[in-house]
CSV table of C-alpha atoms and ligand atoms in Angstrom, one decimal:
chain,number,residue,atom,x,y,z
D,1,MET,CA,159.9,-68.4,46.3
D,2,GLY,CA,161.4,-71.4,44.6
D,3,LYS,CA,163.5,-71.2,41.5
D,4,ILE,CA,162.1,-72.8,38.4
D,5,VAL,CA,164.6,-74.5,36.0
D,6,ALA,CA,163.6,-76.0,32.7
D,7,ILE,CA,165.9,-78.9,31.5
D,8,VAL,CA,165.7,-78.6,27.8
D,9,ASN,CA,167.2,-79.7,24.5
D,10,GLN,CA,165.0,-80.7,21.6
D,11,LYS,CA,167.6,-83.3,20.6
D,12,GLY,CA,166.4,-86.7,21.7
D,13,GLY,CA,168.4,-89.0,24.1
D,14,VAL,CA,171.0,-86.4,25.3
D,15,GLY,CA,170.4,-87.1,29.0
D,16,LYS,CA,167.7,-84.6,29.9
D,17,THR,CA,165.7,-87.1,32.0
D,18,THR,CA,168.8,-88.6,33.5
D,19,THR,CA,170.0,-85.2,34.5
D,20,ALA,CA,166.5,-84.1,35.7
D,21,VAL,CA,166.0,-87.1,37.9
D,22,ASN,CA,169.5,-87.3,39.4
D,23,LEU,CA,170.1,-83.6,39.8
D,24,ALA,CA,166.7,-83.2,41.5
D,25,ALA,CA,167.4,-86.2,43.8
D,26,ALA,CA,170.9,-84.8,44.7
D,27,VAL,CA,169.5,-81.3,45.5
D,28,GLY,CA,166.8,-82.9,47.5
D,29,ALA,CA,169.3,-85.0,49.5
D,30,ALA,CA,171.3,-81.8,50.1
D,31,GLY,CA,168.3,-80.6,52.1
D,32,TYR,CA,166.4,-78.5,49.6
D,33,ARG,CA,162.7,-79.0,48.9
D,34,VAL,CA,162.5,-80.1,45.2
D,35,LEU,CA,159.7,-80.7,42.8
D,36,LEU,CA,160.3,-82.5,39.5
D,37,ALA,CA,157.7,-81.8,36.9
D,38,ASP,CA,157.6,-84.4,34.2
D,39,ILE,CA,156.1,-82.7,31.1
D,40,ASP,CA,157.2,-85.3,28.6
D,41,PRO,CA,154.5,-87.7,27.3
D,42,GLN,CA,157.2,-90.5,27.4
D,43,GLY,CA,157.0,-90.2,31.2
D,44,ASN,CA,160.6,-91.4,31.7
D,45,ALA,CA,161.2,-89.2,34.8
D,46,THR,CA,157.9,-90.5,36.3
D,47,THR,CA,158.9,-94.1,35.9
D,48,GLY,CA,162.5,-93.3,36.9
D,49,LEU,CA,161.2,-92.1,40.3
D,50,GLY,CA,159.3,-95.4,40.8
D,51,VAL,CA,155.8,-93.9,40.1
D,52,ASN,CA,153.4,-96.1,38.2
D,53,LYS,CA,151.6,-94.0,35.6
D,54,LYS,CA,148.8,-96.5,35.3
D,55,GLN,CA,147.8,-96.0,39.0
D,56,LEU,CA,147.5,-92.2,38.6
D,57,HIS,CA,144.3,-90.3,37.7
D,58,THR,CA,145.9,-86.9,37.3
D,59,SER,CA,149.1,-85.7,35.8
D,60,SER,CA,150.8,-82.6,34.4
D,61,TYR,CA,148.4,-83.0,31.4
D,62,GLU,CA,145.3,-82.0,33.5
D,63,VAL,CA,147.3,-79.2,35.1
D,64,ILE,CA,148.4,-77.8,31.7
D,65,ILE,CA,145.2,-78.4,29.8
D,66,GLY,CA,142.4,-78.8,32.4
D,67,GLY,CA,143.4,-76.1,34.8
D,68,LEU,CA,143.8,-78.6,37.6
D,69,ARG,CA,145.7,-77.2,40.6
D,70,ALA,CA,149.2,-78.5,40.6
D,71,THR,CA,148.9,-79.5,44.3
D,72,ASP,CA,146.1,-81.9,43.3
D,73,ALA,CA,148.4,-83.8,40.9
D,74,ILE,CA,151.7,-83.7,42.7
D,75,VAL,CA,152.7,-86.9,44.4
D,76,PRO,CA,155.4,-87.6,47.1
D,77,THR,CA,158.3,-89.9,46.2
D,78,GLN,CA,160.3,-92.3,48.4
D,79,PHE,CA,163.3,-90.0,48.1
D,80,SER,CA,164.5,-87.3,50.4
D,81,ASN,CA,162.7,-83.9,49.8
D,82,LEU,CA,161.6,-84.9,46.3
D,83,SER,CA,158.0,-84.5,45.0
D,84,LEU,CA,156.8,-85.3,41.5
D,85,LEU,CA,154.3,-83.8,39.1
D,86,PRO,CA,153.9,-86.9,37.0
D,87,SER,CA,153.4,-87.2,33.3
D,88,SER,CA,150.8,-89.2,31.4
D,89,ILE,CA,150.5,-90.4,27.8
D,90,ASN,CA,147.7,-87.8,27.4
D,91,LEU,CA,150.4,-85.2,27.2
D,92,ALA,CA,151.0,-86.4,23.6
D,93,GLY,CA,147.8,-84.6,22.7
D,94,ALA,CA,148.6,-81.5,24.6
D,95,GLU,CA,150.2,-79.7,21.7
D,96,LEU,CA,147.0,-79.9,19.8
D,97,ASP,CA,144.8,-79.1,22.8
D,98,LEU,CA,146.9,-76.0,23.7
D,99,VAL,CA,146.4,-74.5,20.2
D,100,GLU,CA,142.7,-74.0,21.1
D,101,LEU,CA,143.3,-72.3,24.4
D,102,PRO,CA,143.8,-68.6,25.3
D,103,GLN,CA,147.2,-67.8,26.8
D,104,ARG,CA,148.3,-71.2,25.5
D,105,GLU,CA,152.0,-70.5,26.2
D,106,SER,CA,151.4,-69.5,29.9
D,107,LYS,CA,149.6,-72.5,31.4
D,108,LEU,CA,152.5,-73.9,33.3
D,109,LYS,CA,153.5,-70.5,34.5
D,110,GLN,CA,150.0,-70.0,36.0
D,111,ALA,CA,150.1,-73.5,37.5
D,112,PHE,CA,153.5,-73.0,39.2
D,113,SER,CA,152.6,-69.6,40.6
D,114,LEU,CA,150.5,-71.3,43.2
D,115,VAL,CA,153.0,-73.9,44.3
D,116,ARG,CA,156.4,-72.3,44.0
D,117,ASP,CA,156.5,-71.2,47.6
D,118,ASP,CA,156.4,-74.8,48.6
D,119,TYR,CA,159.7,-75.6,47.0
D,120,ASP,CA,163.3,-74.3,46.8
D,121,PHE,CA,163.7,-75.7,43.3
D,122,ILE,CA,161.3,-76.8,40.6
D,123,PHE,CA,162.9,-78.8,37.7
D,124,MET,CA,161.0,-79.5,34.5
D,125,ASP,CA,162.0,-82.5,32.4
D,126,CYS,CA,161.0,-81.3,28.8
D,127,PRO,CA,160.2,-83.4,25.8
D,128,PRO,CA,162.5,-83.6,22.8
D,129,THR,CA,160.7,-81.0,20.8
D,130,LEU,CA,160.3,-77.2,20.7
D,131,GLY,CA,156.5,-77.4,20.6
D,132,LEU,CA,154.0,-75.6,22.8
D,133,VAL,CA,154.7,-77.8,25.9
D,134,THR,CA,158.4,-76.8,25.8
D,135,ILE,CA,157.4,-73.2,25.1
D,136,ASN,CA,155.3,-73.4,28.3
D,137,ALA,CA,158.3,-74.6,30.2
D,138,LEU,CA,160.5,-71.7,28.9
D,139,VAL,CA,157.8,-69.2,29.7
D,140,ALA,CA,157.4,-70.6,33.2
D,141,CYS,CA,161.1,-70.9,34.1
D,142,ASP,CA,163.6,-68.6,35.6
D,143,THR,CA,166.4,-70.4,34.0
D,144,PHE,CA,167.0,-73.3,31.6
D,145,LEU,CA,169.7,-76.0,31.9
D,146,VAL,CA,170.9,-77.7,28.7
D,147,PRO,CA,172.3,-81.2,28.8
D,148,ILE,CA,174.5,-81.9,25.8
D,149,GLN,CA,175.8,-85.3,24.8
D,150,CYS,CA,179.4,-85.3,24.0
D,151,GLU,CA,179.2,-86.8,20.5
D,152,TYR,CA,179.0,-85.9,16.8
D,153,PHE,CA,176.3,-83.3,16.0
D,154,ALA,CA,176.2,-82.2,19.7
D,155,LEU,CA,175.6,-78.6,18.7
D,156,GLU,CA,173.0,-79.6,16.1
D,157,GLY,CA,169.8,-77.7,17.0
D,158,LEU,CA,171.3,-75.5,19.6
D,159,SER,CA,171.0,-72.4,17.4
D,160,GLN,CA,167.3,-73.2,17.0
D,161,LEU,CA,166.9,-73.7,20.7
D,162,MET,CA,168.6,-70.3,21.4
D,163,GLN,CA,166.4,-68.7,18.8
D,164,THR,CA,163.3,-70.0,20.6
D,165,VAL,CA,164.7,-68.8,23.9
D,166,ARG,CA,165.2,-65.3,22.4
D,167,GLN,CA,161.6,-65.3,21.1
D,168,VAL,CA,160.3,-66.4,24.5
D,169,LYS,CA,162.4,-63.7,26.2
D,170,ARG,CA,161.0,-61.0,23.9
D,171,LEU,CA,157.4,-62.0,24.1
D,172,TRP,CA,156.7,-63.5,27.5
D,173,ASN,CA,159.7,-64.0,29.8
D,174,PRO,CA,162.0,-61.0,29.7
D,175,LEU,CA,164.1,-62.3,32.7
D,176,ILE,CA,164.8,-65.8,31.3
D,177,ASP,CA,168.5,-66.7,31.6
D,178,ILE,CA,170.6,-69.7,31.0
D,179,GLU,CA,171.4,-71.8,34.2
D,180,GLY,CA,174.2,-73.9,32.8
D,181,VAL,CA,175.2,-76.5,30.3
D,182,ALA,CA,175.8,-80.0,31.5
D,183,LEU,CA,178.1,-82.3,29.4
D,184,THR,CA,176.7,-85.8,29.5
D,185,MET,CA,177.9,-89.3,28.5
D,186,TYR,CA,181.4,-87.9,28.6
D,187,ASP,CA,184.3,-90.2,27.6
D,188,GLY,CA,187.6,-88.4,28.3
D,189,ARG,CA,189.5,-91.2,26.4
D,190,LEU,CA,188.0,-90.1,23.1
D,191,ASN,CA,189.7,-87.2,21.1
D,192,LEU,CA,186.3,-86.5,19.8
D,193,THR,CA,185.0,-85.7,23.3
D,194,GLN,CA,187.6,-82.9,23.7
D,195,ALA,CA,186.7,-81.4,20.3
D,196,VAL,CA,183.0,-81.4,21.2
D,197,VAL,CA,183.7,-79.9,24.7
D,198,ASP,CA,185.8,-77.1,23.0
D,199,GLU,CA,183.0,-76.4,20.6
D,200,VAL,CA,180.3,-76.3,23.3
D,201,LYS,CA,182.4,-74.0,25.4
D,202,ARG,CA,182.7,-71.7,22.4
D,203,PHE,CA,179.0,-71.7,21.9
D,204,PHE,CA,178.2,-71.1,25.6
D,205,PRO,CA,181.2,-69.2,27.0
D,206,ARG,CA,181.5,-69.5,30.8
D,207,ARG,CA,178.2,-71.5,31.1
D,208,VAL,CA,179.5,-75.0,30.9
D,209,TYR,CA,179.7,-76.8,34.3
D,210,SER,CA,183.1,-78.1,35.3
D,211,ALA,CA,181.4,-81.2,36.6
D,212,VAL,CA,180.9,-83.6,33.7
D,213,ILE,CA,178.7,-86.7,33.6
D,214,PRO,CA,180.6,-89.7,32.4
D,215,ARG,CA,179.1,-92.7,30.6
D,216,ASN,CA,178.1,-95.0,33.5
D,217,VAL,CA,176.1,-98.1,33.2
D,218,ARG,CA,174.6,-97.6,36.7
D,219,LEU,CA,172.9,-94.4,35.3
D,220,SER,CA,171.2,-96.4,32.6
D,221,GLU,CA,170.2,-99.2,35.0
D,222,ALA,CA,168.8,-97.2,37.8
D,223,PRO,CA,165.5,-96.1,36.1
D,224,SER,CA,164.4,-99.7,35.6
D,225,PHE,CA,164.5,-100.0,39.4
D,226,GLY,CA,162.5,-96.7,39.7
D,227,LYS,CA,165.4,-95.0,41.5
D,228,PRO,CA,167.8,-92.1,41.1
D,229,VAL,CA,171.3,-93.5,40.8
D,230,MET,CA,172.3,-92.3,44.3
D,231,TYR,CA,169.7,-94.6,45.8
D,232,TYR,CA,170.6,-97.5,43.5
D,233,ASP,CA,174.4,-97.5,43.7
D,234,SER,CA,175.7,-94.8,46.0
D,235,HIS,CA,179.3,-95.5,45.2
D,236,SER,CA,179.0,-95.4,41.4
D,237,ARG,CA,180.6,-92.8,39.2
D,238,GLY,CA,177.1,-91.8,38.1
D,239,THR,CA,176.3,-90.9,41.7
D,240,THR,CA,179.5,-88.9,42.4
D,241,SER,CA,179.2,-87.0,39.1
D,242,TYR,CA,175.6,-85.9,39.7
D,243,HIS,CA,176.6,-84.9,43.3
D,244,GLU,CA,179.3,-82.8,41.8
D,245,LEU,CA,176.9,-81.2,39.4
D,246,ALA,CA,174.4,-80.6,42.2
D,247,ARG,CA,177.1,-79.0,44.3
D,248,GLU,CA,178.1,-76.7,41.4
D,249,PHE,CA,174.5,-75.9,40.7
D,250,LEU,CA,173.8,-75.0,44.3
D,251,GLN,CA,176.9,-73.0,44.7
D,252,SER,CA,176.1,-70.9,41.7
D,253,ASN,CA,172.7,-70.3,43.2
D,254,GLY,CA,174.3,-69.1,46.5
D,255,LYS,CA,173.2,-72.1,48.4
D,256,ILE,CA,175.3,-74.2,50.7
D,257,ALA,CA,176.0,-77.5,49.1
D,258,ALA,CA,176.4,-79.8,52.0
D,259,MET,CA,175.9,-83.2,50.5
D,260,ARG,CA,174.8,-86.0,52.6
M,1,ATP,P1,164.5,-88.0,25.4
M,1,ATP,O1,164.8,-86.9,24.5
M,1,ATP,O2,164.0,-89.2,24.7
M,1,ATP,O3,163.6,-87.5,26.5
M,1,ATP,P2,166.7,-87.7,27.2
M,1,ATP,O4,167.3,-86.5,26.6
M,1,ATP,O5,165.8,-87.5,28.3
M,1,ATP,O6,165.9,-88.5,26.0
M,1,ATP,P3,167.8,-89.8,28.7
M,1,ATP,O7,166.6,-90.6,28.7
M,1,ATP,O8,168.2,-89.2,30.0
M,1,ATP,O9,167.8,-88.7,27.5
M,1,ATP,O10,169.0,-90.7,28.2
M,1,ATP,C1,168.9,-91.4,27.0
M,1,ATP,C2,169.5,-92.9,27.3
M,1,ATP,O11,170.8,-92.8,27.6
M,1,ATP,C3,168.8,-93.5,28.4
M,1,ATP,O12,168.7,-94.9,28.1
M,1,ATP,C4,169.7,-93.3,29.6
M,1,ATP,O13,169.6,-94.3,30.6
M,1,ATP,C5,171.0,-93.3,28.9
M,1,ATP,N1,172.0,-92.4,29.6
M,1,ATP,C6,171.8,-91.1,29.9
M,1,ATP,N2,172.9,-90.6,30.5
M,1,ATP,C7,173.8,-91.6,30.6
M,1,ATP,C8,175.1,-91.7,31.1
M,1,ATP,N3,175.8,-90.7,31.6
M,1,ATP,N4,175.7,-92.9,31.1
M,1,ATP,C9,175.1,-94.0,30.5
M,1,ATP,N5,173.9,-94.0,30.0
M,1,ATP,C10,173.2,-92.8,30.0
M,2,MG,MG1,163.7,-87.6,28.5
């Protein structure tokens, strides 16, 4: 049964999608069957994997709201062992639609229960909110992974995130646990960076990955070519850093991290 990991931080632009796409690709390339579920109406993970939203008729929206089977919306990608549950702009209305539904917080959990045997890992790229879609992700997941951008106000909102996690744990998902914290857009030359890193480590003792993701222009270019960075520039620092993160992720999950 595959492990379900929500990639979450309600702060915008911290590297959730970049981490979701590139970690999923690296874990897939390491030989594990991976599903990336894009549950953000922005659909950046969908575009980042080269899938054209306009050519799709079904998406995570119909799965969450319409009770469509996930298998009927999942599409293959061009990348090794990597499938995608794509997003659509309709998801922007999902928050309102969900309010009307019974068991509105458990729709994704129900949807994944039927497909989790098909994958070793399911990653969810969450929107930058703590609304009902993100709640669905936290209810559905085994663990959550928090990307944090190494800059001023990095910890802003993290107390609120952890408060939401505690509520989800109490009401719906007693076994939810933190997977890890990934430091993104790291610049070791800045004194500020070290201060932020220290602060994050105090907030999440022993949960911060040693592998850090540097600022790397290849990481920001790759999505416009519809590719994870490892398929766009295999020698870039972006590629090596996400491989390191994947290795650490797999090792902490008791998996062999033979990277190809
Ligand atoms: P949102 O909250 O809007 O969904 P996000 O948390 O998913 O944002 P990303 O989309 O991954 O964040 O990243 C925000 C921007 O920063 C993007 O343009 C992305 O290409 C860029 N970016 C992310 N990580 C890096 C990095 N390590 N180096 C350079 N650019 C990066
Ligand atoms: Mg995003």
